[in-house]
C-alpha positions as MATLAB code, in Angstrom:
seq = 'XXXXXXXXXXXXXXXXXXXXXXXXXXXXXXXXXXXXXXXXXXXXXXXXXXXXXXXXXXXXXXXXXXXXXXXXXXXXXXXXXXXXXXXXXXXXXXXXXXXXXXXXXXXXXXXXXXXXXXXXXXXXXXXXXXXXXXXXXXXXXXXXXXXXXXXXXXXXXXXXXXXXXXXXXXXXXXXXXXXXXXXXXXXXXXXXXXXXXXXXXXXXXXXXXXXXXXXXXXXXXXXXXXXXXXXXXXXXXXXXXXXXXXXXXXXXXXXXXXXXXXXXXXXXXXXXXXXXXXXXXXXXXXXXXXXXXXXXXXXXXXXXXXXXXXXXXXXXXXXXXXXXXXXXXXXXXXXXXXXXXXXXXXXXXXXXXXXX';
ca = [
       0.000    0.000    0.000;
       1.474    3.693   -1.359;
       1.328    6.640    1.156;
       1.870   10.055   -0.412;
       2.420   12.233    2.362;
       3.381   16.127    1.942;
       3.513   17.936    5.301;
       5.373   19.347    8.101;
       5.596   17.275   11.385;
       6.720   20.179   14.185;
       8.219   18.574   16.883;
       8.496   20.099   20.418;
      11.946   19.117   22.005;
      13.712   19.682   25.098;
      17.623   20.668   24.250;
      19.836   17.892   24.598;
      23.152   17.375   25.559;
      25.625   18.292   22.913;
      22.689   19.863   20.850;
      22.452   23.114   19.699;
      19.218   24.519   19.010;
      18.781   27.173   16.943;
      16.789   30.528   18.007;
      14.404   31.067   15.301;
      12.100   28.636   13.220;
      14.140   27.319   10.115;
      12.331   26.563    7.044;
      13.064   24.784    3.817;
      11.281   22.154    1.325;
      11.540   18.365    1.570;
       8.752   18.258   -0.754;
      10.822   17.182   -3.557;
      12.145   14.332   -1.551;
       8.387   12.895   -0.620;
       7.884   11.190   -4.261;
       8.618    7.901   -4.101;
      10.234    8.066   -0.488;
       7.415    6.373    0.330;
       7.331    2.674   -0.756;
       5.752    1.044    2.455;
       5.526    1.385    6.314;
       8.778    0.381    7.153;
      10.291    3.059    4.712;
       8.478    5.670    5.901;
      10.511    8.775    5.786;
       9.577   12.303    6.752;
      10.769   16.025    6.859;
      10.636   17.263   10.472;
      10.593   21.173   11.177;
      11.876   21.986   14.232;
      10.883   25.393   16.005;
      12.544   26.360   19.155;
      12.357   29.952   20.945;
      13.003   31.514   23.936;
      10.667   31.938   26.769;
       8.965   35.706   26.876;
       6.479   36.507   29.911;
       3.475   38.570   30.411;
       2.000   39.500   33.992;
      -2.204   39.489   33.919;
      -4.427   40.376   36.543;
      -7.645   39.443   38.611;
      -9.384   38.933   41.237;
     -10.482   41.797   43.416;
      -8.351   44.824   42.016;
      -9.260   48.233   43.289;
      -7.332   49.751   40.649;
      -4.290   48.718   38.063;
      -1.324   51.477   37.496;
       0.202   50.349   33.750;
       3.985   50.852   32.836;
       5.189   53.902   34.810;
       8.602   53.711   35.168;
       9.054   50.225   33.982;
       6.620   49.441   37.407;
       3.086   48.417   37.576;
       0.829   48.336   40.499;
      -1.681   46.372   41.695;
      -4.043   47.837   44.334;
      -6.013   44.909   46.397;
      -8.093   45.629   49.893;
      -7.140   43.490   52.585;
      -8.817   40.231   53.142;
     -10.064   39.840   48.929;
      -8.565   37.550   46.787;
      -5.433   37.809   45.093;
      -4.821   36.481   41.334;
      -1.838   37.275   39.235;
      -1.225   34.338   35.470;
       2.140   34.548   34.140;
       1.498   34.314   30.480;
       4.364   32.465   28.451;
       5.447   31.485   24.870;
       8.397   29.474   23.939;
       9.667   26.013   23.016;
      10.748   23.796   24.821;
       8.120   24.944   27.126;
       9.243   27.010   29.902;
       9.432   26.467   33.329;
       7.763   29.030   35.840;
       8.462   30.397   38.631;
       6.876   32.628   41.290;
       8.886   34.851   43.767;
       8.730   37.858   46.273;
      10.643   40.690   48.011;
       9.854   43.876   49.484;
       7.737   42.146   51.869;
       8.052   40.211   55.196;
      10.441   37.835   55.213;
       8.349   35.440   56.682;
       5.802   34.999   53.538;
       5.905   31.942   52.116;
       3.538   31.072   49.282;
       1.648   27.888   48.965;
       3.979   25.320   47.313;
       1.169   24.410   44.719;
       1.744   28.131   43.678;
       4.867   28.710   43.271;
       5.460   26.904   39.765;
       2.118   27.621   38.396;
       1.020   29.911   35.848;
      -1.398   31.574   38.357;
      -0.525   32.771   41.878;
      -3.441   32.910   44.058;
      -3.356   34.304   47.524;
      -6.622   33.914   49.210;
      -7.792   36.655   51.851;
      -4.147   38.580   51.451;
      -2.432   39.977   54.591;
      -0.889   43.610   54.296;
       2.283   41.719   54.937;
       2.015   40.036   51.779;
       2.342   43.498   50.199;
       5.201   43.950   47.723;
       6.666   43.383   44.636;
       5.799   39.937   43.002;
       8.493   38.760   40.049;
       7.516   36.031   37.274;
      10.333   33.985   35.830;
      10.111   31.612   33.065;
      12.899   29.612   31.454;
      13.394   26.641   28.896;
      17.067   26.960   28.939;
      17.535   28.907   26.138;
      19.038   32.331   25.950;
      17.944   34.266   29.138;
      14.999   33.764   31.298;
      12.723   35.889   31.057;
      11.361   38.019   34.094;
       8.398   40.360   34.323;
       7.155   42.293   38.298;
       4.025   43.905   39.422;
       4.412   45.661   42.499;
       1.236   44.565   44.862;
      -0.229   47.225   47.522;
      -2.858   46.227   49.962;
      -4.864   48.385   51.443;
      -6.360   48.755   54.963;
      -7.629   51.424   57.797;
      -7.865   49.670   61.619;
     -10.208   51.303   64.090;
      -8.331   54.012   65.890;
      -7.036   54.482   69.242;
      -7.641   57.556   71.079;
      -4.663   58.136   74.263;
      -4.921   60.737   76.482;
      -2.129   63.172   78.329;
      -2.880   65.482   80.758;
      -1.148   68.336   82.764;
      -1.598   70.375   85.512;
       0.757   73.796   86.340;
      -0.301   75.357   89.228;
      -0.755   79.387   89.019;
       0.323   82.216   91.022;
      -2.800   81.456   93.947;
      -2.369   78.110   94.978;
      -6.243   77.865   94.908;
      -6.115   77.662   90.975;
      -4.689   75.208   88.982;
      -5.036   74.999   85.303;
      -5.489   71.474   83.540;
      -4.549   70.770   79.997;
      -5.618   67.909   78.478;
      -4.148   66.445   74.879;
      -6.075   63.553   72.794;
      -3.830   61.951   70.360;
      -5.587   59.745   67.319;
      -3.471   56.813   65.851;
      -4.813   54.743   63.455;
      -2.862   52.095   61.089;
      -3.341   52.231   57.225;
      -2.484   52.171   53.973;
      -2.710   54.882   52.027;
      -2.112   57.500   54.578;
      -4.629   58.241   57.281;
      -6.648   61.868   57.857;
      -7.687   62.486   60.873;
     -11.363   64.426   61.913;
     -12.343   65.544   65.686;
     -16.175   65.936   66.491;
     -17.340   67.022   70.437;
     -20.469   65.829   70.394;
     -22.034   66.684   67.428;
     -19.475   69.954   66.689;
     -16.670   69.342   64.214;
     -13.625   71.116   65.569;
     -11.169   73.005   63.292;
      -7.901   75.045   64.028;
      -9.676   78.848   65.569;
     -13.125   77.820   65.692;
     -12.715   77.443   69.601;
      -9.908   79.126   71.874;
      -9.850   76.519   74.065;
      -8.951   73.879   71.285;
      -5.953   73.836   69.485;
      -5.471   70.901   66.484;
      -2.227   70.262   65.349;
       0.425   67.782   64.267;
       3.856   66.822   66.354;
       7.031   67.075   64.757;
       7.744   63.585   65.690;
       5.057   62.312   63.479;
       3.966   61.734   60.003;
       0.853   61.877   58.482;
      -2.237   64.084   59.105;
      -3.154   66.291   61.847;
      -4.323   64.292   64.608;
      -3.433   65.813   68.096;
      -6.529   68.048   69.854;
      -4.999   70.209   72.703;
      -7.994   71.510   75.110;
      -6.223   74.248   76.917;
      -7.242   75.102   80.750;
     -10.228   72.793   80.479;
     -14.003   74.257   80.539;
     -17.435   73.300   81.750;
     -17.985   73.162   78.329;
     -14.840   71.102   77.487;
     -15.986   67.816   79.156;
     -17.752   65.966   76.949;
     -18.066   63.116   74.365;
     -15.077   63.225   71.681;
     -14.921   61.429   68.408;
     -11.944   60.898   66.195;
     -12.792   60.354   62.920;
     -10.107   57.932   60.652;
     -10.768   58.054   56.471;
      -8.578   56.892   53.731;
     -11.225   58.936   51.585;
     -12.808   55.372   50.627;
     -10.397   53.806   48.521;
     -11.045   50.319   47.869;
     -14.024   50.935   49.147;
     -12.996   51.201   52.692;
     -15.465   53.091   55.111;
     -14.116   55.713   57.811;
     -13.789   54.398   61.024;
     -14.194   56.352   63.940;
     -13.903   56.032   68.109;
     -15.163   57.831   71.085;
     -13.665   59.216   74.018;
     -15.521   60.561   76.967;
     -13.761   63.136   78.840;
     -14.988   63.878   82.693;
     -13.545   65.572   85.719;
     -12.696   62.235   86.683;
     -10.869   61.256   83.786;
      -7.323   59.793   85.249;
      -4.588   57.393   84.353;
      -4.682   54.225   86.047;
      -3.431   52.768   89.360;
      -2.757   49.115   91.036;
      -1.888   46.623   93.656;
      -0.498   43.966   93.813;
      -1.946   41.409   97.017;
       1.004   38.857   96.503;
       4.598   38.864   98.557;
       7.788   39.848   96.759;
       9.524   37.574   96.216;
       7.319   34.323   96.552;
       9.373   31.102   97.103;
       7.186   27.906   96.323;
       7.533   24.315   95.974;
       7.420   22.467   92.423;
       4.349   21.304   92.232;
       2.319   23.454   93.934;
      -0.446   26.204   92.812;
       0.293   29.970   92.791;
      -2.568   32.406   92.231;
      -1.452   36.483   91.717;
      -4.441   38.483   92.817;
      -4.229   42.252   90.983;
      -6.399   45.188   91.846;
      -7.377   48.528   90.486;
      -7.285   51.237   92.981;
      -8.062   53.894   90.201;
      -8.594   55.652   86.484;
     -10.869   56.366   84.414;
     -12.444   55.158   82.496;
     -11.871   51.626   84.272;
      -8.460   49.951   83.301;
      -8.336   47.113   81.508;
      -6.077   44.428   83.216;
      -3.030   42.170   81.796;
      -0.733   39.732   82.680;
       2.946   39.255   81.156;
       6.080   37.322   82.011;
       9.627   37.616   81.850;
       9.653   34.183   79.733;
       8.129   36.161   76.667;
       4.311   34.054   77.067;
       2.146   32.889   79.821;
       2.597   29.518   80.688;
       0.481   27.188   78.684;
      -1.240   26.144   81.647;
      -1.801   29.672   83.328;
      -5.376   30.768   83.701;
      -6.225   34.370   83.993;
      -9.359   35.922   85.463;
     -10.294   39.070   85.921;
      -6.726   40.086   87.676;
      -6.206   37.135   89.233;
      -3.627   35.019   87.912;
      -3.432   31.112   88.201;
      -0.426   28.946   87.659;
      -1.186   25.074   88.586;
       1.641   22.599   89.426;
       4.143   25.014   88.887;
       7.637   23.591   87.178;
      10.974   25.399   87.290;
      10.910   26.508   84.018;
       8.352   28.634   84.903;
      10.108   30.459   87.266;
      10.676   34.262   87.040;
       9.164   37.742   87.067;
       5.263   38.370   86.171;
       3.499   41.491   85.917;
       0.287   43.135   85.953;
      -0.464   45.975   83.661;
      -3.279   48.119   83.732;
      -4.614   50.514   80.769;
      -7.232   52.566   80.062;
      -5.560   54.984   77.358;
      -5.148   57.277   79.528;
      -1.409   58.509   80.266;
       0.659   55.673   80.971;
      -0.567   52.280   81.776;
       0.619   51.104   85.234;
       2.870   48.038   86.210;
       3.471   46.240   88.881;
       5.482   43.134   89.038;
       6.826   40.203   91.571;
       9.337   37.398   91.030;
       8.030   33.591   91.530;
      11.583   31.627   93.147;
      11.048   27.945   92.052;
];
């Protein structure tokens, strides 16, 4: 049985040892050749083509973007909120097939990816951390020429509630009757981009001169926004609720956040006791409870425990202030503390050392 056969067989081959492969597709006719090559099965003879290239890479997005900068400056960047989905496909040509590879910097050393995404074509980060912010690299490679490398430059967005701390002072005058108080609220919050900061009393907005007795303004030893409210020689007036007011101007889609201090002629930093010996010397084995009290502040102080060893002891239970430590070992010898907070001025500390 004849077989006339005129056509191109393109082969797909990885480079072999000794072999070189030329860069570009090379052409020519073996149709000439194909009459009468063919005289049966076991004479079959054909023209092979081979095509080999080196690898080029293109980065694609999706997912949740907020918003994609193109090519500025040879960088692009990828804006993603915190907590969506993260999708980046490395898009690749050449023959022998190239090999892919995912990798990271500019970020916390500590990422890892998922191994299943490292040598994929897609690298997908589920509910991304701001830590995994950075700049993500491509690399593909068949061994031929140089690999080819592509980056996007990912930055995730976020706003956290913010924290309102308090400082106050008190100067005494000339009559020793009158004292005057000055009180400062500072507003921290984290984010990315950049925070600004808004302060309400009650239902007033407060600006820089629309009150004497308030003063907004930003320390030196800051960046950022204004975010500091100075009430100077405190009024009737001047004790009241306050509300600090976060916004990233709702990129991403991300809503202000806001928190509310209430400032009263009571307002003070907190104080404690502690109702345990210094040093206690125990047995191994036995059971030591730390009882730790507030004696004062307001608003009421929230109430911590800490050790010397870094963490609690597994085993440690903690209520209210009271501190439990059952069968105590030697290991956990050493010195715990109780810390009290309440935002206002600095928290208190007391601490006593446990002899094993």
């Amino acid at each position: 049985m004849l077989i006339s056969i005129a056509a191109w067989i393109e082969v797909e081959l990885s480079p072999l040892p000794g072999l070189s492969l030329p860069r570009q597709a090379h052409t020519g006719s073996c149709s000439s050749n194909m009459k009468g090559a063919l005289q049966s099965f076991s004479t079959l003879t054909t023209c092979v083509s081979l095509y080999v290239a080196p690898p080029t890479v293109r980065i694609i997005h999706s997912g949740h973007a907020c918003n994609v900068e193109e090519e500025r400056h040879t960088e692009r960047v990828y804006t993603i909120r915190e907590g969506e989905t993260l999708e980046l496909t490395c898009l690749v040509t050449g023959h022998p097939r190239p090999q892919i590879r995912w990798t990271k910097t500019a970020g916390s050393v500590s990422d890892r990816f998922q191994d299943s995404s490292v040598f994929n074509e897609t690298l997908h980060i589920a509910k991304i951390l701001r830590t995994q912010g950075g700049r993500y690299y491509c690399k593909a490679e068949n061994g031929l020429g140089s690999p080819a490398i592509k980056s996007i430059r990912v930055d995730v967005y976020y706003l956290d509630d913010p924290v309102v701390t308090v400082h106050q002072s008190i100067g005494e005058a000339k009559e020793q009757f009158y004292y005057e108080r000055t009180v400062f609220l500072r507003c921290v919050a984290n984010s990315n981009p950049p925070v600004r900061y808004s302060w309400h009393r009650g239902r007033e907005v407060l600006t820089q001169g629309s009150d004497k007795g308030v003063e907004i303004y930003e320390p030196f030893f800051t960046q950022g926004e204004t975010k500091i409210l100075k009430l100077k020689n405190l009024r009737p007036q001047d004790y009241a609720n306050y509300s600090c007011i976060a916004s990233v101007r709702n990129v991403c889609g991300i809503p202000d956040r806001s928190v509310i201090f209430r400032l009263t002629n009571k307002t003070a930093s907190p104080s404690i006791k502690l109702l345990v010996e210094d040093p206690i010397v125990v047995n191994p084995g036995q059971t030591v409870s730390l009882v730790c009290i507030t004696t004062g502040g307001e608003p009421p102080p929230t109430l911590t425990w800490v050790s010397s060893n870094d963490s609690l002891p597994q085993r440690s239970v903690v209520k209210g202030g009271t501190l439990t430590l059952p069968a105590i070992t030697s290991d956990e010898a050493g010195v715990y503390s109780c810390v009290a907070s309440n935002n206002v001025g600095n928290p208190a500390k007391k601490s006593t050392t446990i002899v094993v």
